Tab-separated table of C-alpha atoms in Angstrom:
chain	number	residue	atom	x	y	z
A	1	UNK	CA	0.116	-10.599	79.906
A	2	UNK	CA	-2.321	-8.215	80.386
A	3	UNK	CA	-2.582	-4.267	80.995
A	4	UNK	CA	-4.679	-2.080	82.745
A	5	UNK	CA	-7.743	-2.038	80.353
A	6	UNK	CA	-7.465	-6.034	79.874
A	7	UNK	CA	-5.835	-6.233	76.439
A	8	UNK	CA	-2.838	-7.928	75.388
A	9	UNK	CA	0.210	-5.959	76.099
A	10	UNK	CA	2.225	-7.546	73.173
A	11	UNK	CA	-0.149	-8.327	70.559
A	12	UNK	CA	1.927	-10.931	67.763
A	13	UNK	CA	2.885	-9.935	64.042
A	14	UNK	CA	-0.065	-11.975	63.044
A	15	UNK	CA	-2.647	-10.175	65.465
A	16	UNK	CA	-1.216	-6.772	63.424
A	17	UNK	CA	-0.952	-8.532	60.425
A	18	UNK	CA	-4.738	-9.483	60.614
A	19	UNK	CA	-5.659	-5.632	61.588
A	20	UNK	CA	-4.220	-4.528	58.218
A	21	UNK	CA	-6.472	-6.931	56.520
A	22	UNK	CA	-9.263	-6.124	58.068
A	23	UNK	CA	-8.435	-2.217	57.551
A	24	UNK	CA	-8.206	-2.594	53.973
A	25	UNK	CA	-11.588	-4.568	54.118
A	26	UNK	CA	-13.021	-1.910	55.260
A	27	UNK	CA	-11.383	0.814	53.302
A	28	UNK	CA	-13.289	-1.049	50.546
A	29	UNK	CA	-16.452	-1.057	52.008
A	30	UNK	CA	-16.736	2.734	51.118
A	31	UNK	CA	-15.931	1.793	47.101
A	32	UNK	CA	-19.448	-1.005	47.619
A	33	UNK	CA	-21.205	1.116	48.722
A	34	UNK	CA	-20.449	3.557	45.858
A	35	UNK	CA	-21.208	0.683	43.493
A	36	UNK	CA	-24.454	-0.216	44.988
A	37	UNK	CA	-27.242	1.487	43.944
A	38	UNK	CA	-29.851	1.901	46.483
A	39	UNK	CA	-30.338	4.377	48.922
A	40	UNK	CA	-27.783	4.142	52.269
A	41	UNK	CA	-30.562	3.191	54.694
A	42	UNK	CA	-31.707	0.834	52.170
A	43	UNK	CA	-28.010	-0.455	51.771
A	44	UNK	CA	-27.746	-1.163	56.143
A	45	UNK	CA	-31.156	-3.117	56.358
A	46	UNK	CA	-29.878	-5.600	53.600
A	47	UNK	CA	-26.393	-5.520	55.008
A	48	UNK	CA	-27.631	-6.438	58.240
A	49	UNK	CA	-30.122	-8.494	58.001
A	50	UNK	CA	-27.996	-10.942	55.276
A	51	UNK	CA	-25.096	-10.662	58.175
A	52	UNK	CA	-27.452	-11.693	60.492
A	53	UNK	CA	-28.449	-14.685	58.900
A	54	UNK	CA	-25.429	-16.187	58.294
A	55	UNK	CA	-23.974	-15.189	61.809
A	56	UNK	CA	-27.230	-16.897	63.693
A	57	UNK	CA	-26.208	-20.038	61.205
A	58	UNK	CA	-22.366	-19.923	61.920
A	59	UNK	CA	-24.045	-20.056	65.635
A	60	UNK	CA	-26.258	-22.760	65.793
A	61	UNK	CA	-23.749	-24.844	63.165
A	62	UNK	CA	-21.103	-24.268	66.068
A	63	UNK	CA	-23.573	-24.777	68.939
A	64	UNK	CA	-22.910	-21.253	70.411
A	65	UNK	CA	-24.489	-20.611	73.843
A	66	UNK	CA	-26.923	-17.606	72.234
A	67	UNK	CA	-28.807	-17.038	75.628
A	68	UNK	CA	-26.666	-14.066	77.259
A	69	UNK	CA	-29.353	-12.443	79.450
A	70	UNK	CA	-32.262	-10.157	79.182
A	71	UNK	CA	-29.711	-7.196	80.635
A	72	UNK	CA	-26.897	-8.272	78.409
A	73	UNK	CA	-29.114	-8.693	75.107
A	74	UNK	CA	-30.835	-5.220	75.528
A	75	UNK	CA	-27.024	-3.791	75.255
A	76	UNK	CA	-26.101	-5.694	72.416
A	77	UNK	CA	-29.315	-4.714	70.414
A	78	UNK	CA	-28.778	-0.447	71.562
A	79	UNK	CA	-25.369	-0.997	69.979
A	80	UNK	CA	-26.442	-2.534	66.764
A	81	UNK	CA	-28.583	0.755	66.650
A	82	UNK	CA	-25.148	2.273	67.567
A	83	UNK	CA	-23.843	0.593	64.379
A	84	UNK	CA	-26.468	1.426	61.832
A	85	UNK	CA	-26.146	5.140	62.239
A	86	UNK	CA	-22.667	4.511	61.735
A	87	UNK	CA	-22.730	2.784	58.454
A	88	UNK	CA	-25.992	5.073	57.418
A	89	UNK	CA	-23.781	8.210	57.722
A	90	UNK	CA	-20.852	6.460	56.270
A	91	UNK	CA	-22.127	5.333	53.038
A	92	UNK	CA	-24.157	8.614	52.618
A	93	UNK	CA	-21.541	10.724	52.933
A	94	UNK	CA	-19.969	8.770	50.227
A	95	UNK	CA	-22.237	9.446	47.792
A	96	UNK	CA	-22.819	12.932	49.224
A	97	UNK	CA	-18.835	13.564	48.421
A	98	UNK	CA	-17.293	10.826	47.262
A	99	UNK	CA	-15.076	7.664	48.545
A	100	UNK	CA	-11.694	9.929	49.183
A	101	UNK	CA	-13.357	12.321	51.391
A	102	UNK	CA	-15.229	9.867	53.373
A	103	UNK	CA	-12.259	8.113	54.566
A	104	UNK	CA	-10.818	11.072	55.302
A	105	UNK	CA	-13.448	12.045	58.075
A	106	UNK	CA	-13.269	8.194	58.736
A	107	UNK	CA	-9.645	8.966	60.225
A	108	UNK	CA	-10.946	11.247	62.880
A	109	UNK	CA	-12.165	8.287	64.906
A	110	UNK	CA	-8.996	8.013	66.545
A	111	UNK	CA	-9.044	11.243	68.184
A	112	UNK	CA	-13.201	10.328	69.004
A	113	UNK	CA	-11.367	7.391	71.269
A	114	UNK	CA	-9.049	9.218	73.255
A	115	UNK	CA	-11.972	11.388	74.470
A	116	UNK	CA	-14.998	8.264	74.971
A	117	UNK	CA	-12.738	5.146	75.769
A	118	UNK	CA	-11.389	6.978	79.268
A	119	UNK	CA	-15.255	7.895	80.230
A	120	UNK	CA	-16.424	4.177	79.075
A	121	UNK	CA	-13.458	2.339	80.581
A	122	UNK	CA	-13.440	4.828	83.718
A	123	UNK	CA	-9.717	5.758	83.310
A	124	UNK	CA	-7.543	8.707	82.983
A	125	UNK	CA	-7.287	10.521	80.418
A	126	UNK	CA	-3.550	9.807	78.172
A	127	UNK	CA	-1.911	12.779	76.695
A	128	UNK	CA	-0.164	11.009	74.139
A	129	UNK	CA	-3.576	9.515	72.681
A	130	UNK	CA	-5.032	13.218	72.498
A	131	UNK	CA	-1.840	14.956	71.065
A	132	UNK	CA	-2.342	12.532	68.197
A	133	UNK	CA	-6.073	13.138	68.043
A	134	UNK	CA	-5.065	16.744	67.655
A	135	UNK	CA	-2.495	15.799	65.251
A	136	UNK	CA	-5.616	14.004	62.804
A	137	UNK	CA	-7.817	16.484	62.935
A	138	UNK	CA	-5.025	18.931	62.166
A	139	UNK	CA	-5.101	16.932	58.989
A	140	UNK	CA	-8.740	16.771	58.607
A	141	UNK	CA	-8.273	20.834	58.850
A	142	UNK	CA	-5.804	20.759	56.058
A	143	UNK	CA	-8.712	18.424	54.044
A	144	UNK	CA	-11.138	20.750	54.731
A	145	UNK	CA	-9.860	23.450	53.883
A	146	UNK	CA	-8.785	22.652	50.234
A	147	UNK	CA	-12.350	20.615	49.347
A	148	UNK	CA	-14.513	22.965	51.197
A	149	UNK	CA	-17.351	22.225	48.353
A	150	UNK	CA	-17.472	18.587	49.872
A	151	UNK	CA	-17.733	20.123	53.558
A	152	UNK	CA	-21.348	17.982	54.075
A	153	UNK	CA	-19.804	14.713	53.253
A	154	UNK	CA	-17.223	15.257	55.443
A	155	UNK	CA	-19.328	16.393	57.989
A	156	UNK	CA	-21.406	13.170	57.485
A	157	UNK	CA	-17.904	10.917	57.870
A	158	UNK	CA	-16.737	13.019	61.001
A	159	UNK	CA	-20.139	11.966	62.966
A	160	UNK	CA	-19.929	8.684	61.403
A	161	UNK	CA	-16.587	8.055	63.012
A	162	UNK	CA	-17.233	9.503	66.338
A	163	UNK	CA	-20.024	7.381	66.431
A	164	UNK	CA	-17.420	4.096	64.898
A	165	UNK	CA	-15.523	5.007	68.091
A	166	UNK	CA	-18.473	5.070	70.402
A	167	UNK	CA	-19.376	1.340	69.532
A	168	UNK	CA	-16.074	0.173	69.224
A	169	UNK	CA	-15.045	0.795	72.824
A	170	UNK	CA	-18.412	-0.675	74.127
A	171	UNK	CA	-17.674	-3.710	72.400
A	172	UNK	CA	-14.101	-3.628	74.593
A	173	UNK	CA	-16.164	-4.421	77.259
A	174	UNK	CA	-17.860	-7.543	75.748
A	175	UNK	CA	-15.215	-8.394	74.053
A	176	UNK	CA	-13.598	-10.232	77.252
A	177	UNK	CA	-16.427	-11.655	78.362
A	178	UNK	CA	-18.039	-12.576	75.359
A	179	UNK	CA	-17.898	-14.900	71.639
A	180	UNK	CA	-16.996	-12.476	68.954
A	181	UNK	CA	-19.713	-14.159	66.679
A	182	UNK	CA	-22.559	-13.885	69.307
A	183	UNK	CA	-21.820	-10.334	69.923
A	184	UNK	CA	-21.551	-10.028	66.247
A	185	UNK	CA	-25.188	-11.355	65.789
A	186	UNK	CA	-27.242	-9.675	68.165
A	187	UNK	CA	-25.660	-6.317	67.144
A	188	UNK	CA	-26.216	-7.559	63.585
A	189	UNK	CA	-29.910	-8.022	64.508
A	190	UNK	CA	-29.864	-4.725	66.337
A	191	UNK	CA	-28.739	-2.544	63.122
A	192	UNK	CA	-31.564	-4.314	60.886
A	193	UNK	CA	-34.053	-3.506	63.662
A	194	UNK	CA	-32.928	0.380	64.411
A	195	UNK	CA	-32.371	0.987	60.182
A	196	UNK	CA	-35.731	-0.569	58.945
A	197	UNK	CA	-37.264	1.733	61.948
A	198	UNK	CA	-35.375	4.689	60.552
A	199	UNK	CA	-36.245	3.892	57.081
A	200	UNK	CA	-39.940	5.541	56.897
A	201	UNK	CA	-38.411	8.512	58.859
A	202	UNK	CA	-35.157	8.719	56.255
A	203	UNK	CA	-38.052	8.421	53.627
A	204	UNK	CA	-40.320	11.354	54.936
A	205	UNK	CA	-37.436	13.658	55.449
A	206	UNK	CA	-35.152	13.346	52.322
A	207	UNK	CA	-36.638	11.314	49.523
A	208	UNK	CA	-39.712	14.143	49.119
A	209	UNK	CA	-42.385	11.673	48.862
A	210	UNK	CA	-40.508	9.554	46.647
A	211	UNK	CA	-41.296	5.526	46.839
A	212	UNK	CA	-38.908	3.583	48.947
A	213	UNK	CA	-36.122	1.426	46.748
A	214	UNK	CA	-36.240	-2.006	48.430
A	215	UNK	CA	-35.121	-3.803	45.161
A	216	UNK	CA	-31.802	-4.124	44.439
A	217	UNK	CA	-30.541	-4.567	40.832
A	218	UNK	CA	-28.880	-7.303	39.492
A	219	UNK	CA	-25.304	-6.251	40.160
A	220	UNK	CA	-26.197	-4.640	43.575
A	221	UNK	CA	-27.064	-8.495	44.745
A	222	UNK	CA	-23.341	-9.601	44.917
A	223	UNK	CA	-21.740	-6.210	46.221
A	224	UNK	CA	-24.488	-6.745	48.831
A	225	UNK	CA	-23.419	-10.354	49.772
A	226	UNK	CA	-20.088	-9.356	49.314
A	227	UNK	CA	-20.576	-6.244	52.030
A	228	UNK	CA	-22.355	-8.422	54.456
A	229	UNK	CA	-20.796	-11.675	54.362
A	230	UNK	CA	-16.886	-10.668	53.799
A	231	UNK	CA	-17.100	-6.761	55.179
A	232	UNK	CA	-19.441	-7.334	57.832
A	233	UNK	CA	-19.492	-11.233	59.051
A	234	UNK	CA	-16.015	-11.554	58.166
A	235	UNK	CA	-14.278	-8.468	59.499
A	236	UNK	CA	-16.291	-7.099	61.943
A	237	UNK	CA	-16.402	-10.279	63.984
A	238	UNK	CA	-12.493	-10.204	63.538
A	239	UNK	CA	-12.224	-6.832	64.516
A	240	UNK	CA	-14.372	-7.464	67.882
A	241	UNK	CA	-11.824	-10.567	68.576
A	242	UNK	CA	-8.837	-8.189	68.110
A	243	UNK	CA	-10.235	-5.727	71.051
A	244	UNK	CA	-8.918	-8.744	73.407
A	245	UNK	CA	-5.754	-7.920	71.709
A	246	UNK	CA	-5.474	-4.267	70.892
A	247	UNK	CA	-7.116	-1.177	73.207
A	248	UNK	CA	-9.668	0.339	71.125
A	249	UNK	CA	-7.730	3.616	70.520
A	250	UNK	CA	-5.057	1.646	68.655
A	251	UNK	CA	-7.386	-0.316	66.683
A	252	UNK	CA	-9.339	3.455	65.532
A	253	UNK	CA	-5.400	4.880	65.202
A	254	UNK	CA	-4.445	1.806	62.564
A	255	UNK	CA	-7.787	2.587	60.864
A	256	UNK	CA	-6.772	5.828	59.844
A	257	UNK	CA	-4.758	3.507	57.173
A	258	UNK	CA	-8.086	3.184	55.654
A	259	UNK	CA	-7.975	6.296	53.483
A	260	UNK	CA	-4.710	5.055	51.720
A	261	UNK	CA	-6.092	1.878	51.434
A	262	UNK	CA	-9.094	2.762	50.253
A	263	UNK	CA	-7.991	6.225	48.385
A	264	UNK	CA	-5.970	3.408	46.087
A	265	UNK	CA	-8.659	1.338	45.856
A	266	UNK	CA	-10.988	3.907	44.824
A	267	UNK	CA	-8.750	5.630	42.328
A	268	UNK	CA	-7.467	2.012	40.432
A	269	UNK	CA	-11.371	1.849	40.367
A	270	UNK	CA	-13.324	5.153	40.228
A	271	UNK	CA	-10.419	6.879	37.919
A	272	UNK	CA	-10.454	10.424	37.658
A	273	UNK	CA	-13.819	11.258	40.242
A	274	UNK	CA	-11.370	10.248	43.266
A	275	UNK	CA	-8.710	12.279	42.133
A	276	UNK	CA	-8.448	15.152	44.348
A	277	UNK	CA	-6.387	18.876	45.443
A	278	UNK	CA	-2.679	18.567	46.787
A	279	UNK	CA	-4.372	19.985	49.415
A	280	UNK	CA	-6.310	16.695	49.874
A	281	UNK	CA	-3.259	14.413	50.269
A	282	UNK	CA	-1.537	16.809	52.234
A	283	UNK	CA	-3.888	16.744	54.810
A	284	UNK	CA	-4.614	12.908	54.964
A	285	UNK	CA	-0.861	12.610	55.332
A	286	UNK	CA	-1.006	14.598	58.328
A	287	UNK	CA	-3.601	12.354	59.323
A	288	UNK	CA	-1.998	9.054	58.901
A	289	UNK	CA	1.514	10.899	60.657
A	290	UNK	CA	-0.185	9.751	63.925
A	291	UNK	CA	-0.395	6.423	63.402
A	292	UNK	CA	3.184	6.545	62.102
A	293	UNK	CA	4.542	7.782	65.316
A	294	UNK	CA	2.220	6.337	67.851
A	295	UNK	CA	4.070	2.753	67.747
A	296	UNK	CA	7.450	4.304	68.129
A	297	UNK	CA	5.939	6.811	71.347
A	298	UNK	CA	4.285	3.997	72.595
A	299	UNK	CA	7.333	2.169	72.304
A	300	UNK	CA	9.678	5.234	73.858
A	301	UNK	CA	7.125	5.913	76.900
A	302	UNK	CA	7.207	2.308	78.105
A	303	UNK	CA	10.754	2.116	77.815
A	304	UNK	CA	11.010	5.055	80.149
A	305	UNK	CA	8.192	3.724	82.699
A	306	UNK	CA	10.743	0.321	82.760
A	307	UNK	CA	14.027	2.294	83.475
A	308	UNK	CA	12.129	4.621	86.147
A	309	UNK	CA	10.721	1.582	88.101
């Protein structure tokens, strides 16, 4: 059965069961790119261009009908450029703060849906969906607030996940129409084009003159494989199949999991740098209140639309 936006109205355990795993994939995407050493922009051209690789292999292995249209093509490539601002912002403001506050900003992308997926998917607006936007970025306030010295970082993550949000509910749109892995490909393809563009500008503007780093180290080779092939390949193919499944504003509410996935991640790992305030925690509990309480709404408002019909 389907709603009004095309998604499964009663997605299985296993379909939630595989969002969790792909949330705490990504919650440790932020912790790679903390271990990798080269620069962020740097860090997406490798990413993407290894991803893309594999994914055009996985497609011809599989015999995958690649030719989708001039039209359809174009779209795919503007939202891989979509993507690698994304993941440029997102790693940077890693390093700029560090993995804790990323993920916090990272949690705003719920609230980033509520607002974009009704002017994409030409639908009304749902109070419910903003009142717990609200309720994360009351959070985010509370963050804020108490680690004010990491206010660009944050900044950095907040863009970063409006822009998360942006791509994730065009890809609602291909996602019923579309193979997750060809989708997955050509955006792939479009993020290596769009970051190696941006890389001479990135260079000009914030590396003063300084020579580009295009050689990873030894180490950096396998957190790279790792990032592209399991993160990106992996998960973000998985989490373009689940938008048959989920609306895109759940998917971006369940990802606000990612900052205790990742914030235990990154302290088991990172130790005493990803420690942070009271205030900190306080505030990303706010945050991940709303996903808390949006099952059991959800839940309450469609039991009330049944009884009134």
């Amino acid at each position: 059965m389907q709603d009004s936006t095309g998604t499964s109205a009663t997605p299985s355990l296993q379909d939630y069961l595989q969002l969790h795993f792909l949330v705490i994939i990504w919650g440790f995407t932020a912790i790679l790119g903390r271990l990798i050493t080269i620069p962020a922009v740097e860090l997406v051209v490798y990413r993407t261009l290894l991803a893309s690789i594999l994914l055009g292999l996985i497609c011809f292995y599989k015999k995958k009908e690649l030719n989708v249209g001039t039209s359809i093509t174009i779209q795919f490539l503007l939202t891989g450029g979509i993507i690698a601002l994304h993941w440029i912002l997102f790693f940077a403001a890693a390093r700029v703060a560090n993995v804790s506050v990323c993920l916090a900003g990272m949690a705003t992308g719920s609230l980033w849906t509520s607002l974009l997926e009704p002017l994409v998917q030409r639908r009304k607006v749902r109070l419910l969906e903003i009142g717990l936007g609200i309720i994360a970025i009351a959070g985010l306030y509370v963050v804020f607030r108490f680690e004010f010295t990491h206010a660009l970082g944050l900044g950095m993550a907040v863009i970063s996940a409006m822009l998360a949000a942006l791509f994730s509910v065009i890809n609602s749109r291909f996602a019923h129409t579309y193979d997750a892995q060809v989708v997955t490909f050509y955006e792939m393809m479009g993020a290596c084009l769009s970051a190696s563009v941006l890389l001479p500008l990135f260079s000009v503007l914030f590396y003063k003159g300084e020579p580009i780093n295009l050689v990873p180290v030894a180490w950096d080779w396998l957190w790279i494989v790792l990032l592209a092939w399991v993160c990106t390949v992996y998960a973000y193919s998985m989490g373009v199949s689940l938008l048959r499944k989920f609306t895109p504003f759940a998917i971006n509410l369940t990802i606000n999991l990612e900052p205790v996935y990742g914030i235990i991640l990154a302290v088991l790992i990172f130790g005493e740098k990803e420690r942070m305030t009271p205030g900190f925690y306080a505030g990303t509990a706010i945050i991940l209140l709303a996903v808390l309480i949006y099952p059991l709404l959800k839940s309450f408002q469609a039991k009330n639309i049944r009884q009134n019909v």
